[in-house]
Amino acid sequence: MPQVRIVAKNFMDMVASLPAMKLDKLYDNPFICQAILRSLPPLAKKYVVQLLYIDVPVSAKLFEDWVLADGASKHRVAIDRLIQLRIFNQTLGRNRETTYRINQTFQVNLQKHIVHGGALPREPMPSNITVRLPSLEELEAYAVDQWECFLLHLINSSEAEKKTNISSSMMRIFQKGLISQRDEREPAKLTEGGFQFLLMDTNAQLWYIIREYISNSEELGVDSADLISFLLELSFHVTGEAYNMNTLTDIQRVTIRDLADLGLVKLQQGRKESWFIPTKLATNLSISLSDTSARKQGYVVVETNFRMYAYSTSKLHCEILRLFARVEYQLPNLVVSAITKESLYKAFENGITSEQIIAFLQQNAHPRVAERVPSVPENVSDQIRLWESDLNRVEIVPAQLFDEFSSRGVFDSACDFARENGGLLWEDSKKMFIIVKGEMFNLMKDFISRFR
Amino acid sequence: MTSVSSKLPTDDVSLLVVIIDTNPLFWTTLNSNFGFSEFLSHVLSFLNSILLLNQLNQVVVIATGISWCDYVYDSSTCVSKRAETLLDKLEEFVEKDESLSTEDSADGVAPSLLSGSLSMALCYIQRVFRSGSLHPQPRILCLHGSPDGPGQYVSVMNAIFSAQRSMVPIDSCVIGAQHSAFLQQASYITGGVYMKPEHFDGLFQYLSTVFATDLHSRSFLQLPKPVGVDFRASCFCHKNTINTGYICSVCLSIFCKHQKKCSTCGSIFGQAQLQDSSTPDKKRKTPSQ
C-alpha cells in the first residue's frame, strides 16, 4: 500500500506553526483575523463570538458546563485549536483554575468588523478608467485555462500548447515530490504523490501549490507571514472588480505576477495605470481553508460495460483519465475510454489505489448519472477493487522449515503443537516436512527437543 | 486521505431568517433606556457576526409591522454597506406601515403581524430548498416584543406546523415584558430555543451566546430549555384565548361557547343532544397545562 500522503488542506497548521511573534503580527490585519476565524471548527467559532465582548478571563469550567457529554471531544478539539493559534490565552487564575482570555488584537479587530460591517481591503477602481473589464464568465474561463495550463506543465505533458511564464526553477520546486526523474535521458515520471495530487479537487491542489510557493519564497528571503496575509487578504476582494496595482507593495507586485500565472488574478494594462482582477480561484482561497468547496460540474459517465464517457474539452481531464483508463478515441467535446485490467494495473503500479479511482469517478460523475445511486455501477467498482486485491495475492511471511523428524510420532505431535498455537503454515506428512511461522521457531525447537 | 474524500459542505453553513418587530406602539410602551435604535444596533452587530462566521452564511431580515411585513435585507443580493441598506429599507417600511394602518384601535397595543412574517420566512426557505441540493441549513429567529394577537392564532399555528414539517427550527427571543404563548409553542414544536432575556442592555451577548449557535453545534451544547409552555388556544369565534372550550368533533375547530353549527366545516352539533340529553356531544377541551 502506498504510504505517500499529500497533505494539502492543513494550511492552518502551517499558520499555527509560525513563531508566536509572527502569529501575533499576523493578527494586526483584520482580514487575517476574519479568514482564520472562518477556518476554525464550528464550536471554536462560537466560543470566539461568545467571548468577543468579554474583557476578563473566563474560567474553563464555564465552557465545559455548556457542553453535553456527546460533544466533549469536539470541545477539546476546538479549545486546542484556539490555543494553538494563540487566539485564546490560557492562564492559571486564582485558586488554580484554568481561564481563557481572547487575544486582544484579534478581539479588537473582530469587534471593529462586527460594529462596522465587512469593509473591503481596497476600493475597486472606477469604471471610467478601466475600459473593458472581462465578464464573470470570461474571467472564470480564464482562470480555469491558466490553471490547467499550469498543471499540464507541471506534469510535463506534451499536450500543453501554451507556454507558461513560471520560471523553470520555480516549476522544479513545485514538481518536487510530485515528479521524479532518475536520470537525464529518461522522461520524468509522476510519483505516487503526483498521481494523488492530480486526483485532488482544484482547491486542494491550489493550497498544495501555495504552500510550496510560500515555503520557497521563505528561502528567498520573503517573510512568510507577509505572504500569507497578502494571500488571505486577496481572498476578500470582489471577483471581477479591478484593483489598482499602485496599492501594492513591491513584493506583493512580484507575487501577484506569479499568481496571475496560476490563474488567481488577471492582470490588465490601461493607458496609464495597470490593475489586477481577482478570479474565483483567489476569492475561494479562504473558503477552502475549511472543508467547504463548491461542487464542480461532473463530466464522467461510467457504464456497466466498463466504458467511460467523459464530456470534457479539457486536455487535463483527458490526461487524468489516461492515468487509469485506456483512451479509445477523442471527439471535440468527448473522450471515450475503457477501464481495463491492464490500464488499472498500470495505475496500481504507480501507487494509485482503487478507492481513489472510485472516489474520483463518483465525485466527477456527470449530473445525469450523479443522481443515480450508486453513480458508478456496482459491478465496475467491485471489479476495480477485485483487480487491486488480485495484486496482493502473495503474502510474504517469515517462516521456518523443519525436517528429518526422528519418528512419525514426533512429526505428528509437532504438527498438532504448531496447529494449536496457530503457527502452522504447511505440512507434508509423506516427506515429514513442516513449515511454521518464523516467530514460532523457538517454541517449536523447545517442543521437539523434549522428545530427544 | 485528504485528497478526494472531503468534498462535503461544512456542517455550519447556515441561512438565518431574522424577523424583527417594528411595531411602533410596542416600542413606545417599553421603558425609555432601551429603545428601538439600541435594539437595532444590537441586532446589526449580531447579523454582522453571523456573516463573519462563514463566508457562505446568509442572513435575511423581515420586518413585521402592524398591517404588513416585508423583506428589508438579504445578504445574498447586497454585499457592501449592510447597515445603510438595511436602515434605508427599514425606514421606507415603517413609513408605508404607518400609512397603511389608518384607524387606531384604542384598546392597548395592537399586535404585530407575526403570522405574515413567519409565512414569508418559510416561503423564502422553501425557495432556497428548491434551488439545489446543496443549500445552507435554514433557521428562523423571531425578535418579537408586542403581545400575541389571538386573531392570528390559526395562521400562526399553520406556519408553525409547516416549519415543523420542513424541519426548520424557530428560535424566539422575546423582548417585551410578558411571555409570548405563540412563540413558546413555535419553538417547542419546531425544536428551537425560546428565551426571554432579563436585561436588554446585553442583548448582543444573549444573541451571540445562544442564537448564533449553528444547528450542527447545537447537538453538543446545552441551550436554554423551556420552563413551561403556554399551550392555550384561541377560539375561532371571538379570537379570545381560552382555558376551556368546545371543540368540533369533525374538524377540531375550537369555540368558547356552545354553537349549533360548526362555522368552519358546517357540521351540525345538535343531533346527538336529541338522542341523549344527559351529556352534550361536544368534547370539552382540556388544556394541557
Tab-separated table of C-alpha atoms in Angstrom, chain B residues 6-269:
chain	number	residue	atom	x	y	z
B	6	SER	CA	-13.633	15.548	1.689
B	7	LYS	CA	-15.990	17.376	-0.581
B	8	LEU	CA	-18.989	17.629	1.680
B	9	PRO	CA	-20.057	21.120	2.692
B	10	THR	CA	-19.186	22.084	6.216
B	11	ASP	CA	-21.896	21.480	8.714
B	12	ASP	CA	-22.141	25.004	9.979
B	13	VAL	CA	-23.230	26.887	6.869
B	14	SER	CA	-26.492	28.492	7.872
B	15	LEU	CA	-29.288	30.590	6.468
B	16	LEU	CA	-30.768	32.744	9.185
B	17	VAL	CA	-34.093	34.471	8.659
B	18	VAL	CA	-34.498	37.148	11.301
B	19	ILE	CA	-37.956	38.533	11.980
B	20	ILE	CA	-37.826	41.878	13.756
B	21	ASP	CA	-40.748	43.572	15.391
B	22	THR	CA	-41.157	47.173	14.270
B	23	ASN	CA	-44.494	47.757	15.971
B	24	PRO	CA	-44.290	51.443	16.999
B	25	LEU	CA	-46.998	51.055	19.606
B	26	PHE	CA	-44.999	48.404	21.354
B	27	TRP	CA	-41.689	50.253	21.228
B	28	THR	CA	-43.210	53.337	22.836
B	29	THR	CA	-44.514	51.311	25.778
B	30	LEU	CA	-41.102	49.846	26.554
B	31	ASN	CA	-39.087	51.656	29.203
B	32	SER	CA	-37.075	54.511	27.846
B	33	ASN	CA	-33.492	53.323	28.264
B	34	PHE	CA	-33.845	50.558	25.703
B	35	GLY	CA	-35.394	51.941	22.553
B	36	PHE	CA	-35.718	50.758	19.003
B	37	SER	CA	-32.381	52.271	17.962
B	38	GLU	CA	-30.467	50.445	20.730
B	39	PHE	CA	-32.267	47.288	19.736
B	40	LEU	CA	-31.287	47.773	16.107
B	41	SER	CA	-27.628	48.335	16.919
B	42	HIS	CA	-27.534	45.069	18.856
B	43	VAL	CA	-29.260	43.262	16.006
B	44	LEU	CA	-26.958	44.734	13.363
B	45	SER	CA	-23.906	43.606	15.312
B	46	PHE	CA	-25.437	40.195	15.613
B	47	LEU	CA	-26.090	39.999	11.866
B	48	ASN	CA	-22.517	41.055	11.175
B	49	SER	CA	-21.207	38.368	13.463
B	50	ILE	CA	-23.290	35.703	11.725
B	51	LEU	CA	-21.936	36.766	8.356
B	52	LEU	CA	-18.457	36.838	9.812
B	53	LEU	CA	-18.600	33.233	10.927
B	54	ASN	CA	-18.750	31.686	7.490
B	55	GLN	CA	-18.345	33.073	4.018
B	56	LEU	CA	-21.363	31.092	2.863
B	57	ASN	CA	-23.652	32.139	5.679
B	58	GLN	CA	-26.712	34.051	4.590
B	59	VAL	CA	-28.947	36.406	6.508
B	60	VAL	CA	-32.421	37.602	5.572
B	61	VAL	CA	-34.282	40.188	7.635
B	62	ILE	CA	-38.054	40.514	7.598
B	63	ALA	CA	-39.695	43.479	9.285
B	64	THR	CA	-43.029	42.938	10.982
B	65	GLY	CA	-45.324	45.921	11.281
B	66	ILE	CA	-48.924	46.279	12.371
B	67	SER	CA	-50.519	45.929	8.995
B	68	TRP	CA	-47.890	44.440	6.734
B	69	CYS	CA	-44.469	42.842	6.636
B	70	ASP	CA	-41.667	42.834	4.117
B	71	TYR	CA	-38.123	41.708	3.413
B	72	VAL	CA	-35.808	44.521	4.409
B	73	TYR	CA	-32.436	42.878	3.911
B	74	ASP	CA	-30.957	39.922	2.066
B	75	SER	CA	-27.220	39.296	2.328
B	76	SER	CA	-27.132	37.269	-0.897
B	77	THR	CA	-28.074	40.283	-3.017
B	78	CYS	CA	-26.403	43.047	-1.072
B	79	VAL	CA	-22.718	42.716	-0.323
B	80	SER	CA	-21.393	46.018	0.919
B	81	LYS	CA	-22.889	48.724	3.150
B	82	ARG	CA	-25.045	46.334	5.101
B	83	ALA	CA	-26.216	48.676	7.798
B	84	GLU	CA	-27.057	51.527	5.431
B	85	THR	CA	-29.117	49.343	3.113
B	86	LEU	CA	-30.984	47.785	5.967
B	87	LEU	CA	-31.764	51.088	7.653
B	88	ASP	CA	-32.943	52.714	4.415
B	89	LYS	CA	-35.277	49.848	3.648
B	90	LEU	CA	-36.495	49.790	7.229
B	91	GLU	CA	-37.335	53.471	7.142
B	92	GLU	CA	-39.301	53.019	3.929
B	93	PHE	CA	-41.063	50.101	5.513
B	94	VAL	CA	-42.066	51.935	8.657
B	95	GLU	CA	-43.438	54.849	6.665
B	96	LYS	CA	-45.525	52.572	4.500
B	97	ASP	CA	-46.707	50.641	7.521
B	98	GLU	CA	-47.837	53.879	9.133
B	99	SER	CA	-49.756	54.975	6.065
B	100	LEU	CA	-51.490	51.618	5.830
B	101	SER	CA	-52.677	51.450	9.403
B	102	THR	CA	-55.281	54.164	9.308
B	103	GLU	CA	-57.587	53.871	12.241
B	104	ASP	CA	-56.168	53.412	15.660
B	105	SER	CA	-57.732	50.742	17.789
B	106	ALA	CA	-57.657	52.261	21.201
B	107	ASP	CA	-57.531	49.056	23.224
B	108	GLY	CA	-53.869	48.764	24.221
B	109	VAL	CA	-51.036	47.769	21.911
B	110	ALA	CA	-52.105	46.376	18.579
B	111	PRO	CA	-50.408	43.074	17.756
B	112	SER	CA	-47.758	42.823	15.036
B	113	LEU	CA	-48.373	40.662	12.000
B	114	LEU	CA	-46.342	37.677	13.209
B	115	SER	CA	-48.209	35.159	11.057
B	116	GLY	CA	-47.425	37.109	7.916
B	117	SER	CA	-43.713	37.362	8.528
B	118	LEU	CA	-43.460	33.719	9.573
B	119	SER	CA	-45.098	32.707	6.310
B	120	MET	CA	-42.754	34.947	4.342
B	121	ALA	CA	-39.768	33.421	6.091
B	122	LEU	CA	-40.997	29.930	5.278
B	123	CYS	CA	-41.615	30.871	1.659
B	124	TYR	CA	-38.073	32.157	1.359
B	125	ILE	CA	-36.706	28.973	2.894
B	126	GLN	CA	-38.770	26.829	0.539
B	127	ARG	CA	-37.309	28.721	-2.382
B	128	VAL	CA	-33.810	28.000	-1.083
B	129	PHE	CA	-34.675	24.321	-0.619
B	130	ARG	CA	-35.769	24.073	-4.213
B	131	SER	CA	-32.802	25.961	-5.631
B	132	GLY	CA	-30.451	22.997	-5.462
B	133	SER	CA	-29.244	20.057	-3.498
B	134	LEU	CA	-26.535	21.984	-1.656
B	135	HIS	CA	-28.148	24.676	0.435
B	136	PRO	CA	-27.341	26.168	3.820
B	137	GLN	CA	-29.169	24.921	6.880
B	138	PRO	CA	-32.061	27.318	7.498
B	139	ARG	CA	-33.452	28.544	10.785
B	140	ILE	CA	-35.781	31.358	11.797
B	141	LEU	CA	-35.167	33.796	14.635
B	142	CYS	CA	-38.099	35.852	15.890
B	143	LEU	CA	-37.142	39.001	17.770
B	144	HIS	CA	-40.592	39.831	18.971
B	145	GLY	CA	-41.951	42.131	21.600
B	146	SER	CA	-45.564	43.060	21.015
B	147	PRO	CA	-48.289	40.901	22.566
B	148	ASP	CA	-49.807	37.961	20.703
B	149	GLY	CA	-52.796	38.689	18.507
B	150	PRO	CA	-55.301	35.941	19.284
B	151	GLY	CA	-56.834	36.700	15.883
B	152	GLN	CA	-53.739	35.284	14.191
B	153	TYR	CA	-53.928	32.022	16.115
B	154	VAL	CA	-54.875	29.768	13.214
B	155	SER	CA	-52.421	31.228	10.729
B	156	VAL	CA	-49.545	31.251	13.215
B	157	MET	CA	-50.207	27.626	14.142
B	158	ASN	CA	-50.319	26.692	10.468
B	159	ALA	CA	-46.982	28.400	9.913
B	160	ILE	CA	-45.522	26.575	12.910
B	161	PHE	CA	-46.661	23.213	11.630
B	162	SER	CA	-45.295	23.828	8.179
B	163	ALA	CA	-41.977	24.843	9.729
B	164	GLN	CA	-42.048	21.606	11.684
B	165	ARG	CA	-42.718	19.645	8.503
B	166	SER	CA	-39.802	21.197	6.689
B	167	MET	CA	-37.577	20.767	9.773
B	168	VAL	CA	-36.911	24.471	10.213
B	169	PRO	CA	-36.384	25.391	13.865
B	170	ILE	CA	-37.945	28.647	15.023
B	171	ASP	CA	-35.851	30.384	17.684
B	172	SER	CA	-37.529	33.120	19.612
B	173	CYS	CA	-36.195	35.914	21.708
B	174	VAL	CA	-38.935	37.850	23.459
B	175	ILE	CA	-38.091	41.475	24.119
B	176	GLY	CA	-41.361	42.515	25.700
B	177	ALA	CA	-42.469	42.369	29.293
B	178	GLN	CA	-44.637	39.271	29.075
B	179	HIS	CA	-44.084	35.831	27.608
B	180	SER	CA	-45.492	35.063	24.203
B	181	ALA	CA	-47.563	31.902	24.031
B	182	PHE	CA	-47.285	31.800	20.236
B	183	LEU	CA	-43.513	31.839	20.242
B	184	GLN	CA	-43.294	29.409	23.152
B	185	GLN	CA	-45.309	26.953	21.130
B	186	ALA	CA	-43.404	27.721	17.940
B	187	SER	CA	-40.031	26.976	19.493
B	188	TYR	CA	-41.339	23.995	21.399
B	189	ILE	CA	-42.868	22.335	18.357
B	190	THR	CA	-40.058	23.047	15.922
B	191	GLY	CA	-37.205	22.305	18.331
B	192	GLY	CA	-35.911	25.847	18.510
B	193	VAL	CA	-34.806	27.850	21.506
B	194	TYR	CA	-37.182	30.150	23.371
B	195	MET	CA	-35.724	32.803	25.590
B	196	LYS	CA	-36.802	35.985	27.302
B	197	PRO	CA	-33.716	37.964	28.279
B	198	GLU	CA	-33.735	39.645	31.648
B	199	HIS	CA	-31.518	42.589	30.738
B	200	PHE	CA	-31.935	44.123	27.335
B	201	ASP	CA	-28.685	46.077	27.591
B	202	GLY	CA	-26.765	42.891	26.973
B	203	LEU	CA	-28.963	41.757	24.131
B	204	PHE	CA	-25.969	41.160	21.860
B	205	GLN	CA	-24.434	38.806	24.396
B	206	TYR	CA	-27.672	36.824	24.586
B	207	LEU	CA	-27.923	36.716	20.816
B	208	SER	CA	-24.302	35.714	20.244
B	209	THR	CA	-24.227	33.142	23.017
B	210	VAL	CA	-27.491	31.400	22.331
B	211	PHE	CA	-28.826	32.258	18.908
B	212	ALA	CA	-25.552	32.375	16.970
B	213	THR	CA	-25.121	28.644	17.588
B	214	ASP	CA	-25.428	26.802	14.298
B	215	LEU	CA	-27.673	23.759	14.084
B	216	HIS	CA	-24.703	21.414	13.903
B	217	SER	CA	-23.180	22.640	17.165
B	218	ARG	CA	-26.497	22.563	18.973
B	219	SER	CA	-26.222	18.816	19.401
B	220	PHE	CA	-23.110	19.311	21.545
B	221	LEU	CA	-24.188	22.242	23.642
B	222	GLN	CA	-26.556	22.950	26.446
B	223	LEU	CA	-29.000	25.623	25.369
B	224	PRO	CA	-31.801	27.209	27.398
B	225	LYS	CA	-34.663	24.799	27.910
B	226	PRO	CA	-38.286	25.935	28.105
B	227	VAL	CA	-39.539	26.213	31.657
B	228	GLY	CA	-43.188	25.968	30.790
B	229	VAL	CA	-45.076	26.324	27.558
B	230	ASP	CA	-48.418	28.047	27.378
B	231	PHE	CA	-50.450	25.737	25.167
B	232	ARG	CA	-53.683	27.681	25.368
B	233	ALA	CA	-55.571	28.107	22.137
B	234	SER	CA	-57.750	30.886	20.770
B	235	CYS	CA	-61.384	30.236	19.977
B	236	PHE	CA	-62.389	30.560	16.352
B	237	CYS	CA	-65.498	32.596	17.006
B	238	HIS	CA	-64.266	35.563	19.018
B	239	LYS	CA	-60.473	35.052	18.762
B	240	ASN	CA	-60.097	35.035	22.518
B	241	THR	CA	-57.522	32.957	24.344
B	242	ILE	CA	-59.441	30.392	26.371
B	243	ASN	CA	-58.714	27.863	29.051
B	244	THR	CA	-61.724	25.637	28.454
B	245	GLY	CA	-63.922	25.462	25.427
B	246	TYR	CA	-65.863	23.389	22.944
B	247	ILE	CA	-64.260	21.578	20.053
B	248	CYS	CA	-65.841	20.367	16.818
B	249	SER	CA	-65.577	16.597	16.625
B	250	VAL	CA	-65.251	16.725	12.845
B	251	CYS	CA	-62.717	19.425	12.101
B	252	LEU	CA	-61.327	20.177	15.589
B	253	SER	CA	-62.282	23.860	15.461
B	254	ILE	CA	-62.388	25.476	18.887
B	255	PHE	CA	-65.243	27.572	20.241
B	256	CYS	CA	-65.665	29.376	23.508
B	257	LYS	CA	-69.434	28.946	23.613
B	258	HIS	CA	-71.777	26.184	22.557
B	259	GLN	CA	-72.674	26.545	18.882
B	260	LYS	CA	-75.453	24.939	16.882
B	261	LYS	CA	-73.328	24.513	13.814
B	262	CYS	CA	-69.590	24.489	13.229
B	263	SER	CA	-68.658	27.679	11.439
B	264	THR	CA	-65.615	26.042	9.833
B	265	CYS	CA	-66.892	22.753	8.422
B	266	GLY	CA	-70.642	23.198	8.733
B	267	SER	CA	-71.344	20.093	10.831
B	268	ILE	CA	-74.493	20.378	12.882
B	269	PHE	CA	-73.921	19.717	16.563
